[in-house]
XYZ file of C-alpha atoms in Angstrom:
249
model
C -80.078 -56.091 133.370
C -79.371 -58.801 131.008
C -79.791 -61.542 133.550
C -83.206 -62.694 133.413
C -83.294 -62.427 137.181
C -82.588 -58.593 136.807
C -84.962 -55.904 135.854
C -82.849 -52.834 136.037
C -83.270 -49.449 134.653
C -81.560 -46.181 134.269
C -82.117 -42.962 135.614
C -86.114 -42.983 135.673
C -87.002 -41.399 139.198
C -84.576 -38.719 140.242
C -87.789 -36.131 140.887
C -89.319 -38.798 143.108
C -86.022 -38.255 145.285
C -86.407 -34.084 145.368
C -89.912 -34.523 146.129
C -88.810 -36.945 149.345
C -86.176 -34.535 150.293
C -88.568 -31.429 150.199
C -91.355 -33.633 151.968
C -88.589 -34.226 154.977
C -87.755 -30.655 155.099
C -91.223 -29.548 155.220
C -92.106 -32.099 158.402
C -89.153 -31.382 160.179
C -89.743 -27.245 161.003
C -86.354 -27.460 161.667
C -85.368 -24.017 162.536
C -81.634 -24.050 161.449
C -82.848 -24.598 157.398
C -83.125 -21.204 156.567
C -84.366 -19.928 152.673
C -84.618 -23.662 151.647
C -85.258 -23.754 148.048
C -87.848 -26.732 147.075
C -86.856 -26.349 143.265
C -83.109 -26.560 144.117
C -81.278 -29.921 142.519
C -80.248 -32.404 144.743
C -77.098 -31.157 146.471
C -73.813 -32.340 148.122
C -74.098 -30.445 151.347
C -70.487 -29.636 151.957
C -69.443 -26.562 154.422
C -72.946 -24.909 154.850
C -74.656 -25.436 157.925
C -78.259 -25.283 156.083
C -77.309 -27.578 153.649
C -75.868 -30.042 156.453
C -79.024 -30.029 158.296
C -80.878 -31.147 155.326
C -78.603 -33.926 154.990
C -78.552 -35.026 158.648
C -82.464 -34.865 158.405
C -82.072 -37.248 155.256
C -80.294 -39.925 157.319
C -82.412 -39.707 160.078
C -85.642 -39.762 158.203
C -87.975 -43.167 157.020
C -90.112 -43.705 153.783
C -93.301 -43.667 155.798
C -93.906 -39.675 155.456
C -97.187 -38.621 153.889
C -97.433 -37.553 150.236
C -99.330 -34.833 149.416
C -101.541 -35.732 146.445
C -101.921 -32.526 145.072
C -98.549 -32.482 143.947
C -98.995 -36.112 142.239
C -99.570 -34.376 138.678
C -96.558 -32.205 138.942
C -94.244 -35.270 140.100
C -95.392 -37.301 137.135
C -94.962 -34.821 134.678
C -91.220 -34.248 136.042
C -90.753 -37.997 135.981
C -92.190 -38.400 132.347
C -89.719 -35.495 131.289
C -86.687 -37.299 132.594
C -87.676 -40.733 131.463
C -88.544 -39.252 128.346
C -84.634 -38.788 127.686
C -83.639 -42.187 129.316
C -86.122 -44.889 129.378
C -89.447 -43.482 127.517
C -90.274 -47.344 127.506
C -91.825 -47.031 131.129
C -93.912 -43.690 130.787
C -97.084 -45.783 129.651
C -97.020 -47.557 133.007
C -96.890 -44.258 134.873
C -100.689 -44.623 135.889
C -99.523 -47.132 138.276
C -97.220 -44.267 140.153
C -99.593 -43.389 143.208
C -99.647 -43.654 146.912
C -100.372 -42.169 150.376
C -96.792 -42.504 151.517
C -93.376 -42.162 149.835
C -93.131 -46.085 150.763
C -96.073 -46.475 148.298
C -94.646 -44.338 145.681
C -91.207 -46.376 145.780
C -93.106 -49.468 145.910
C -95.266 -48.273 142.621
C -91.832 -47.419 141.043
C -90.486 -50.788 141.351
C -93.846 -52.214 139.980
C -93.403 -49.957 137.165
C -89.629 -51.650 136.466
C -91.643 -54.836 136.465
C -93.942 -53.934 133.996
C -91.888 -52.068 131.597
C -89.698 -55.177 131.260
C -92.683 -57.817 131.564
C -90.716 -60.420 133.259
C -92.523 -61.544 136.321
C -89.778 -63.942 137.083
C -87.141 -61.321 138.317
C -85.700 -62.254 141.836
C -84.353 -58.356 141.974
C -85.893 -54.982 140.722
C -83.898 -51.572 140.834
C -82.951 -48.649 138.976
C -79.745 -46.553 139.022
C -79.998 -42.806 139.567
C -77.274 -40.405 139.760
C -76.556 -38.085 142.820
C -79.110 -39.764 145.273
C -76.521 -41.593 147.692
C -77.500 -39.820 150.886
C -81.072 -41.575 150.379
C -79.463 -45.138 150.694
C -80.120 -44.922 154.560
C -83.962 -44.488 154.729
C -84.221 -47.007 151.938
C -82.197 -49.597 153.601
C -84.373 -49.226 156.334
C -87.645 -49.991 154.731
C -86.270 -52.346 152.140
C -84.338 -54.747 154.484
C -83.590 -57.297 151.475
C -82.363 -54.769 149.548
C -78.594 -54.121 148.209
C -77.092 -51.027 147.015
C -74.223 -50.503 144.456
C -71.706 -47.731 144.250
C -69.894 -47.161 140.902
C -66.670 -45.408 141.202
C -64.942 -44.075 138.167
C -61.681 -41.664 137.797
C -63.564 -38.464 137.830
C -60.938 -37.219 134.989
C -62.147 -39.928 132.753
C -65.983 -38.969 133.701
C -65.358 -35.828 132.408
C -63.427 -36.393 129.411
C -66.054 -38.956 128.482
C -68.674 -36.564 128.747
C -67.283 -33.862 126.730
C -66.680 -36.042 123.892
C -70.185 -37.277 123.879
C -71.475 -33.869 123.550
C -68.775 -33.032 120.844
C -69.610 -36.369 118.826
C -73.492 -36.338 119.280
C -74.649 -32.460 119.600
C -71.622 -30.640 118.757
C -71.616 -28.573 121.415
C -69.326 -29.157 123.747
C -70.302 -26.089 125.961
C -73.553 -27.624 126.550
C -71.685 -30.678 128.785
C -72.314 -31.008 132.510
C -70.041 -28.680 134.324
C -66.761 -30.314 135.620
C -67.601 -28.912 138.844
C -70.602 -31.049 138.925
C -68.697 -34.460 138.531
C -66.314 -33.399 141.319
C -69.250 -32.586 143.622
C -70.697 -35.736 143.090
C -67.487 -37.949 143.167
C -66.961 -36.595 146.189
C -70.181 -36.708 147.825
C -69.857 -40.484 146.900
C -66.692 -41.107 148.578
C -67.648 -39.524 151.552
C -70.876 -41.572 151.605
C -69.548 -44.874 150.919
C -66.716 -44.108 153.754
C -69.739 -43.747 156.278
C -71.940 -46.373 155.156
C -68.950 -49.079 155.454
C -69.286 -48.359 159.124
C -73.096 -48.694 159.284
C -74.500 -52.137 160.411
C -77.401 -51.444 158.156
C -75.202 -52.003 155.160
C -73.418 -54.803 156.593
C -73.205 -57.414 153.146
C -75.693 -55.131 151.447
C -73.153 -52.512 150.074
C -71.045 -52.986 146.993
C -68.572 -50.664 145.630
C -67.321 -51.132 142.387
C -64.321 -49.505 140.642
C -65.340 -48.570 137.046
C -61.762 -49.429 135.709
C -61.689 -52.646 137.260
C -64.872 -53.373 135.784
C -63.387 -52.623 132.434
C -60.443 -54.289 132.862
C -61.624 -57.765 134.514
C -65.406 -57.779 133.975
C -66.066 -61.235 134.542
C -64.098 -61.161 138.061
C -66.564 -57.981 138.916
C -69.772 -59.496 137.605
C -69.371 -63.176 139.454
C -68.700 -61.130 142.551
C -71.599 -59.072 142.135
C -73.675 -62.209 141.083
C -72.397 -64.094 144.197
C -73.620 -61.176 146.364
C -77.055 -61.369 144.931
C -77.056 -65.204 145.128
C -77.608 -65.614 141.458
C -75.863 -67.758 138.957
C -73.417 -65.922 136.865
C -74.185 -66.033 133.002
C -71.562 -65.084 130.267
C -74.050 -63.218 128.380
C -73.928 -60.815 130.755
C -70.628 -59.663 129.316
C -71.875 -59.651 125.715
C -72.071 -55.934 124.755
C -74.861 -56.945 122.055
C -77.051 -57.643 124.632
C -76.987 -54.105 126.399
C -79.846 -51.347 126.067
C -79.241 -48.099 125.111
C -80.505 -44.799 126.767
C -83.531 -43.069 125.149
C -82.655 -43.161 121.831
C -79.067 -43.895 122.356
């Protein structure tokens, strides 16, 4: 995001994916999906037939599904709650979040990213959210010029880092995310990364980065990504003084 041609934000729209999942399931009338809970978090889909059916529906879907406007206020409130922890500077622009289809909502989300940074010259707009890798497929169908990035970190390091953060910042290690959650997210990403590399729709559009390589050889990794996005590498991209925190961090 330090690059002047990139507007990127962290974790603003997780509730949008859950709303899309619910709409996909509702539209399908798939009799194999029993006892579906629309309030459930984004899943990993392993082992259970009902969950796998949801995952397969998402893989086959597009973003032209009609959005139920009666749920807009609730969705915007959920997004506001999420943004308040991560990117509160985007909240004032949520009046622009609306649309008749989920494609419209994702378009407006990108517009909010642009407005929040007030950088009209950016070539690339995007955001990072965790747990939503399965939605890469319908997004790739709608945004034909989009690129997709997966970052893998040794899951043991992720757990240790999270636990330390909760001890240092909150003095409450018991409040840290469950180790099992990290493992499930990591396993899901590995499976989808393997799957995506065999799909033509992701050819030259999927970038897999190993966190440890990024830390040990940041210039090499960032240069490779810049080449893929066809933008000039800038040394200031490695200067941590230019990095943004999340929320009040």
